CSV table of C-alpha atoms in Angstrom, one decimal:
chain,number,residue,atom,x,y,z
A,30,MET,CA,-6.7,-37.7,-8.4
A,31,ALA,CA,-5.3,-36.6,-5.0
A,32,VAL,CA,-2.4,-34.1,-4.9
A,33,PRO,CA,0.7,-35.9,-3.6
A,34,PRO,CA,2.0,-34.6,-0.3
A,35,GLN,CA,5.2,-33.3,-2.0
A,36,LEU,CA,3.1,-31.0,-4.2
A,37,LYS,CA,0.9,-29.7,-1.4
A,38,ALA,CA,1.9,-26.1,-2.2
A,39,ILE,CA,-0.1,-26.2,-5.4
A,40,GLN,CA,-3.4,-27.7,-4.1
A,41,HIS,CA,-5.2,-24.4,-3.7
A,42,HIS,CA,-4.3,-23.3,-7.2
A,43,LEU,CA,-5.8,-26.5,-8.5
A,44,ARG,CA,-8.9,-26.0,-6.4
A,45,THR,CA,-9.3,-22.5,-7.8
A,46,ALA,CA,-9.0,-24.0,-11.3
A,47,GLN,CA,-11.7,-26.5,-10.5
A,48,GLU,CA,-14.0,-23.8,-9.2
A,49,HIS,CA,-13.6,-21.8,-12.4
A,50,GLU,CA,-13.9,-24.8,-14.8
A,51,GLN,CA,-17.3,-23.5,-16.1
A,52,ARG,CA,-17.5,-19.9,-15.0
A,53,ASP,CA,-14.1,-18.9,-16.5
A,54,PRO,CA,-12.1,-21.6,-18.3
A,55,VAL,CA,-9.2,-19.1,-18.9
A,56,VAL,CA,-8.7,-18.7,-15.2
A,57,ALA,CA,-8.9,-22.5,-14.8
A,58,TYR,CA,-6.3,-23.0,-17.5
A,59,TYR,CA,-3.7,-20.6,-16.2
A,60,CYS,CA,-4.1,-21.8,-12.6
A,61,ARG,CA,-3.4,-25.4,-13.8
A,62,LEU,CA,-0.4,-24.1,-15.9
A,63,TYR,CA,1.0,-22.4,-12.8
A,64,ALA,CA,0.4,-25.5,-10.8
A,65,MET,CA,2.2,-27.7,-13.3
A,66,GLN,CA,5.2,-25.4,-13.7
A,67,THR,CA,5.5,-25.1,-9.9
A,68,GLY,CA,5.0,-28.8,-9.4
A,69,MET,CA,7.8,-29.6,-11.8
A,70,LYS,CA,10.2,-27.5,-9.7
A,71,LEU,CA,9.0,-29.1,-6.4
A,72,ASP,CA,9.2,-32.8,-7.4
A,73,SER,CA,9.0,-34.3,-10.8
A,74,LYS,CA,11.1,-37.4,-10.1
A,75,THR,CA,9.2,-39.5,-7.6
A,76,PRO,CA,6.7,-41.9,-9.3
A,77,GLU,CA,3.5,-40.5,-7.7
A,78,CYS,CA,4.5,-36.9,-8.5
A,79,ARG,CA,5.5,-37.7,-12.0
A,80,LYS,CA,2.2,-39.6,-12.6
A,81,PHE,CA,0.2,-36.6,-11.2
A,82,LEU,CA,2.1,-34.0,-13.3
A,83,VAL,CA,1.8,-36.1,-16.5
A,84,LYS,CA,-2.0,-36.3,-16.0
A,85,LEU,CA,-2.1,-32.5,-15.3
A,86,MET,CA,-0.1,-31.9,-18.5
A,87,ASP,CA,-2.6,-34.0,-20.5
A,88,GLN,CA,-5.4,-32.0,-19.0
A,89,LEU,CA,-3.8,-28.7,-20.0
A,90,GLU,CA,-3.3,-30.0,-23.6
A,91,SER,CA,-6.9,-30.9,-23.8
A,92,MET,CA,-8.0,-27.5,-22.4
A,93,LYS,CA,-5.7,-25.8,-24.9
A,94,ASP,CA,-7.3,-27.6,-27.8
A,95,ASP,CA,-10.8,-26.8,-26.5
A,96,LEU,CA,-10.0,-23.1,-26.1
A,97,ALA,CA,-7.9,-22.8,-29.3
A,98,ASP,CA,-10.1,-20.0,-30.6
A,99,ASN,CA,-9.9,-18.0,-27.3
A,100,GLU,CA,-7.3,-15.2,-27.6
A,101,SER,CA,-6.6,-15.3,-23.9
A,102,ILE,CA,-5.1,-18.7,-24.5
A,103,SER,CA,-3.5,-18.2,-28.0
A,104,GLN,CA,-2.1,-14.8,-27.1
A,105,GLU,CA,-0.2,-14.6,-23.9
A,106,VAL,CA,-0.5,-10.8,-23.6
A,107,VAL,CA,-4.3,-11.1,-23.7
A,108,GLY,CA,-4.2,-13.9,-21.2
A,109,ASN,CA,-2.0,-11.9,-18.9
A,110,ALA,CA,-4.4,-9.0,-19.0
A,111,HIS,CA,-7.4,-11.3,-18.4
A,112,ILE,CA,-5.9,-12.9,-15.2
A,113,GLU,CA,-4.5,-9.6,-13.9
A,114,ASN,CA,-7.9,-7.8,-14.3
A,115,TYR,CA,-9.8,-10.6,-12.8
A,116,ALA,CA,-7.5,-10.9,-9.8
A,117,LEU,CA,-7.5,-7.1,-9.1
A,118,LYS,CA,-11.3,-6.9,-9.4
A,119,MET,CA,-11.6,-9.7,-6.8
A,120,PHE,CA,-9.0,-7.9,-4.7
A,121,LEU,CA,-11.0,-4.7,-4.9
A,122,TYR,CA,-14.3,-6.4,-3.9
A,123,ALA,CA,-12.7,-7.8,-0.8
A,124,ASP,CA,-10.9,-4.5,0.0
A,125,ASN,CA,-14.2,-2.6,-0.3
A,126,GLU,CA,-15.9,-5.1,2.1
A,127,ASP,CA,-12.9,-4.8,4.5
A,128,ARG,CA,-12.8,-1.0,4.5
A,129,ALA,CA,-16.6,-1.0,5.2
A,130,GLY,CA,-16.1,-3.4,8.2
A,131,ARG,CA,-18.1,-6.2,6.6
A,132,PHE,CA,-16.2,-9.4,7.5
A,133,HIS,CA,-17.4,-12.7,6.2
A,134,LYS,CA,-16.1,-15.9,4.6
A,135,ASN,CA,-16.9,-14.7,1.1
A,136,MET,CA,-14.6,-11.7,1.4
A,137,ILE,CA,-11.9,-13.8,3.1
A,138,LYS,CA,-12.0,-16.2,0.1
A,139,SER,CA,-11.9,-13.3,-2.4
A,140,PHE,CA,-8.8,-11.9,-0.7
A,141,TYR,CA,-7.1,-15.3,-0.7
A,142,SER,CA,-8.2,-16.2,-4.3
A,143,ALA,CA,-6.8,-12.8,-5.5
A,144,SER,CA,-3.5,-13.6,-3.9
A,145,LEU,CA,-3.4,-17.0,-5.7
A,146,LEU,CA,-4.3,-15.5,-9.1
A,147,LEU,CA,-1.6,-12.8,-8.7
A,148,GLU,CA,0.9,-15.6,-8.1
A,149,VAL,CA,-0.4,-17.2,-11.3
A,150,LEU,CA,0.7,-14.1,-13.3
A,151,SER,CA,4.3,-15.4,-12.9
A,152,VAL,CA,3.6,-17.8,-15.8
A,153,PHE,CA,3.9,-14.8,-18.0
A,154,GLY,CA,7.1,-13.4,-16.5
A,155,GLU,CA,8.3,-11.7,-13.4
A,156,LEU,CA,5.7,-10.0,-11.3
A,157,SER,CA,5.6,-6.3,-11.0
A,158,GLU,CA,6.4,-4.8,-7.7
A,159,GLU,CA,2.8,-3.5,-7.5
A,160,ASN,CA,1.4,-7.0,-7.9
A,161,ILE,CA,3.8,-8.4,-5.4
A,162,GLN,CA,2.6,-6.0,-2.8
A,163,HIS,CA,-1.1,-6.7,-3.7
A,164,ARG,CA,-0.4,-10.4,-3.4
A,165,LYS,CA,1.3,-10.1,0.0
A,166,TYR,CA,-1.4,-7.8,1.3
A,167,ALA,CA,-4.3,-10.0,0.1
A,168,ARG,CA,-2.7,-13.2,1.6
A,169,TRP,CA,-2.0,-11.5,4.9
A,170,LYS,CA,-5.5,-9.9,5.1
A,171,ALA,CA,-7.2,-13.2,4.4
A,172,THR,CA,-5.2,-14.9,7.2
A,173,TYR,CA,-5.6,-12.1,9.7
A,174,ILE,CA,-9.4,-11.7,9.3
A,175,HIS,CA,-9.9,-15.5,9.3
A,176,ASN,CA,-7.9,-15.8,12.6
A,177,CYS,CA,-9.8,-12.9,14.2
A,178,LEU,CA,-13.2,-14.4,13.3
A,179,LYS,CA,-12.1,-17.8,14.4
A,180,ASN,CA,-11.1,-16.4,17.8
A,181,GLY,CA,-14.2,-14.3,18.2
A,182,GLU,CA,-12.3,-11.0,17.7
A,183,THR,CA,-13.3,-8.0,15.6
A,184,PRO,CA,-10.7,-7.4,12.9
A,185,GLN,CA,-9.4,-3.9,12.3
A,186,ALA,CA,-11.0,-2.6,9.1
A,187,GLY,CA,-8.9,-1.3,6.2
A,188,PRO,CA,-5.1,-1.1,5.8
A,189,MET,CA,-3.2,-1.2,9.0
A,190,GLY,CA,-1.3,2.0,10.0
A,191,MET,CA,2.3,2.0,10.9
A,192,ASP,CA,3.8,2.9,14.3
A,193,GLN,CA,7.1,4.7,14.8
A,194,ASP,CA,8.9,1.4,14.9
A,195,GLY,CA,7.7,0.5,11.5
A,196,GLU,CA,5.4,-2.3,12.7
A,197,ALA,CA,1.9,-2.9,11.5
A,198,GLY,CA,-0.7,-1.2,13.7
A,199,GLY,CA,-2.7,-4.4,14.1
A,200,PRO,CA,-1.8,-7.9,15.3
A,201,PRO,CA,-0.5,-10.1,12.5
A,202,PRO,CA,-1.8,-13.7,12.3
A,203,SER,CA,0.0,-15.9,14.9
A,204,GLN,CA,1.9,-18.9,13.7
A,205,SER,CA,0.1,-21.1,16.2
A,206,HIS,CA,-3.2,-20.2,14.6
A,207,MET,CA,-1.8,-21.0,11.2
A,208,ASP,CA,-0.5,-24.3,12.4
A,209,GLN,CA,-3.9,-25.2,13.8
A,210,ASP,CA,-5.5,-24.5,10.4
A,211,GLN,CA,-3.2,-26.8,8.4
A,212,GLY,CA,-5.2,-29.6,6.9
A,213,GLN,CA,-8.5,-27.7,7.5
A,214,ASP,CA,-10.6,-25.7,5.2
A,215,PRO,CA,-12.1,-22.7,7.1
A,216,ALA,CA,-13.9,-21.5,4.0
A,217,PRO,CA,-14.4,-23.1,0.6
A,218,GLY,CA,-11.2,-22.6,-1.4
A,219,ILE,CA,-9.2,-21.2,1.6
A,220,GLY,CA,-6.4,-23.0,3.4
A,221,PHE,CA,-3.3,-21.8,5.1
A,222,THR,CA,-0.6,-24.4,4.6
A,223,ALA,CA,3.1,-24.2,4.6
A,224,GLY,CA,5.0,-24.4,1.4
A,225,PRO,CA,6.5,-22.2,-1.4
A,226,GLY,CA,4.0,-19.8,-2.7
A,227,SER,CA,1.1,-21.0,-0.6
A,228,GLY,CA,1.7,-20.3,3.0
A,229,PRO,CA,0.5,-17.2,4.8
A,230,GLU,CA,2.8,-14.2,4.9
A,231,GLY,CA,2.9,-11.5,7.5
A,232,PRO,CA,3.0,-8.0,6.1
A,233,PRO,CA,6.5,-6.5,5.4
A,234,THR,CA,7.1,-4.2,8.3
A,235,THR,CA,8.6,-1.6,6.0
A,236,THR,CA,5.4,-1.2,3.9
A,237,ASN,CA,2.7,1.3,4.6
A,238,TYR,CA,-0.4,-0.3,3.4
A,239,ASN,CA,-2.4,2.9,3.9
A,240,ASN,CA,-0.9,4.0,0.6
A,241,ILE,CA,-1.5,0.7,-1.3
A,242,HIS,CA,-2.6,1.4,-4.9
A,243,ILE,CA,-6.1,0.3,-5.7
A,244,PRO,CA,-7.0,-0.4,-9.4
A,245,PRO,CA,-9.8,1.5,-11.2
A,246,GLY,CA,-13.3,0.2,-10.9
A,247,ALA,CA,-15.3,-0.7,-7.7
A,248,HIS,CA,-17.2,-3.8,-8.3
A,249,ALA,CA,-16.3,-7.5,-8.3
A,250,PRO,CA,-16.5,-9.7,-11.4
A,251,ALA,CA,-19.8,-11.5,-11.9
A,252,ASN,CA,-18.3,-14.8,-10.8
A,253,THR,CA,-16.8,-13.6,-7.5
A,254,PRO,CA,-17.2,-16.6,-5.2
A,255,ALA,CA,-20.5,-16.4,-3.3
A,256,GLU,CA,-20.8,-19.5,-1.2
A,257,VAL,CA,-21.3,-17.3,1.9
A,258,LEU,CA,-23.2,-14.1,1.4
A,259,PRO,CA,-22.8,-10.9,3.5
A,260,PRO,CA,-25.6,-10.3,6.0
A,261,ALA,CA,-28.8,-9.1,4.3
A,262,ALA,CA,-28.7,-5.9,6.5
A,263,ALA,CA,-25.3,-4.9,5.3
A,264,VAL,CA,-25.1,-1.5,3.6
A,265,LYS,CA,-24.1,-1.7,-0.1
A,266,PRO,CA,-20.5,-0.4,-0.6
A,267,VAL,CA,-20.2,3.1,-2.1
A,268,PRO,CA,-18.5,2.8,-5.5
A,269,LEU,CA,-15.1,4.5,-5.7
A,270,PRO,CA,-14.9,7.2,-8.3
A,271,ARG,CA,-13.3,6.1,-11.6
A,272,SER,CA,-10.2,7.9,-12.5
A,273,VAL,CA,-10.4,8.3,-16.2
A,274,PRO,CA,-7.3,9.8,-17.9
A,275,THR,CA,-7.6,12.8,-20.0
A,276,VAL,CA,-7.6,12.0,-23.7
A,277,ASP,CA,-4.9,13.8,-25.7
A,278,PRO,CA,-6.9,15.9,-28.2
A,279,THR,CA,-4.2,15.5,-30.8
A,280,LEU,CA,-4.9,11.8,-30.9
A,281,LEU,CA,-8.6,12.3,-31.9
A,282,VAL,CA,-7.5,13.4,-35.4
A,283,ALA,CA,-4.2,11.4,-35.4
A,284,GLN,CA,-2.5,10.8,-38.7
A,285,GLN,CA,0.8,9.2,-39.3
A,286,GLN,CA,3.6,11.7,-39.4
A,287,GLY,CA,5.7,11.9,-42.5
A,288,GLY,CA,8.8,9.8,-42.7
A,289,VAL,CA,7.7,7.4,-39.9
A,290,GLN,CA,8.8,3.8,-40.7
A,291,LEU,CA,7.1,1.2,-38.6
A,292,SER,CA,8.8,-2.1,-38.1
A,293,PRO,CA,7.1,-5.5,-37.7
A,294,GLU,CA,7.8,-5.2,-33.9
A,295,ASP,CA,6.0,-1.9,-33.8
A,296,PHE,CA,2.9,-3.4,-35.4
A,297,THR,CA,3.0,-6.3,-32.9
A,298,LYS,CA,3.3,-3.9,-30.0
A,299,ALA,CA,0.3,-1.8,-31.3
A,300,GLN,CA,-1.7,-5.0,-31.6
A,301,LYS,CA,-0.8,-5.9,-28.0
A,302,PHE,CA,-1.9,-2.5,-26.7
A,303,CYS,CA,-5.2,-2.8,-28.5
A,304,LYS,CA,-5.8,-6.3,-27.1
A,305,TYR,CA,-5.0,-5.0,-23.6
A,306,ALA,CA,-7.6,-2.3,-24.2
A,307,GLY,CA,-10.2,-4.9,-25.3
A,308,SER,CA,-9.6,-7.1,-22.3
A,309,ALA,CA,-9.8,-4.1,-20.0
A,310,LEU,CA,-13.2,-3.2,-21.5
A,311,GLN,CA,-14.5,-6.6,-20.7
A,312,TYR,CA,-14.1,-5.7,-17.1
A,313,GLU,CA,-15.4,-2.1,-17.6
A,314,ASP,CA,-11.9,-0.8,-16.8
A,315,VAL,CA,-12.2,2.4,-18.8
A,316,SER,CA,-9.0,4.0,-17.5
A,317,THR,CA,-6.7,1.0,-18.6
A,318,ALA,CA,-8.5,0.8,-22.0
A,319,ILE,CA,-7.9,4.5,-22.8
A,320,GLN,CA,-4.3,4.4,-21.7
A,321,ASN,CA,-3.6,1.4,-23.9
A,322,LEU,CA,-5.4,2.8,-26.9
A,323,GLN,CA,-3.5,6.1,-26.5
A,324,LYS,CA,-0.2,4.1,-26.5
A,325,ALA,CA,-1.2,2.3,-29.7
A,326,LEU,CA,-2.2,5.5,-31.4
A,327,LYS,CA,1.1,7.3,-30.4
A,328,LEU,CA,3.1,4.3,-31.6
A,329,LEU,CA,1.4,4.2,-35.0
A,330,THR,CA,1.5,7.9,-35.6
A,331,THR,CA,5.0,8.7,-34.3
A,332,GLY,CA,6.9,5.4,-34.3
A,333,LYS,CA,7.6,5.9,-30.6
A,334,GLU,CA,6.1,4.5,-27.4
């Protein structure tokens, strides 16, 4: 069923969901959930939009039933960790390719898909400032590199520097190029259309992207889009060193301190920390796993976070 023009802003989230139908149903589910919630805000009154959103709602209910045993669906905190880890791994893959000067459609798509998935995190609550910056940077990089390649120009690799006036050191994507791209699909799953949450964004001129925080780990998830592969002669990226936090030795023999009374909320929080750790391990994110396990142990032994 075609997306009504009034709901054009969610079409790329729905396309991302379709692409992940088999490879990662959890990603597909939350992309559709985001699309439905956003679509309801955009237009839920006109007959064609209402019909489209009702069908999408039925699809979500069906998926929820099929994935009832999946903790990423039944437990929001686990789902949040799953989507965030997946988005940041995809971001890191594209960022590694960008910093190495390997520009191709696959990395553009990964940047753009990461920005879409970071938007999807809003179904769990307000985005962190860090994820907002990653989303803006990924969206802008995808647009900038796409426009450069389209015009036969060589993009500037890596984060742009800032000049004394606070402007990005490289040319931002021009609006005329974006307008020309509307209605086109320069790479599978990528489009630059106007609309809330879907249009390209220039980088905030007050942000120094040289200092952007990159999450632990240095490889993309196994299902990173691969419609267009990098040139065969490209040099493999050098993995970034993992920053594994030091384990508190007192936690290795942790025992509950006397007089500590744990509330039901404390047990729920400890469970969440453990689930976050389990989800992080699925993506080989050792640092995040250790941090969350330490938080759980501290809470259980002292009653304090």
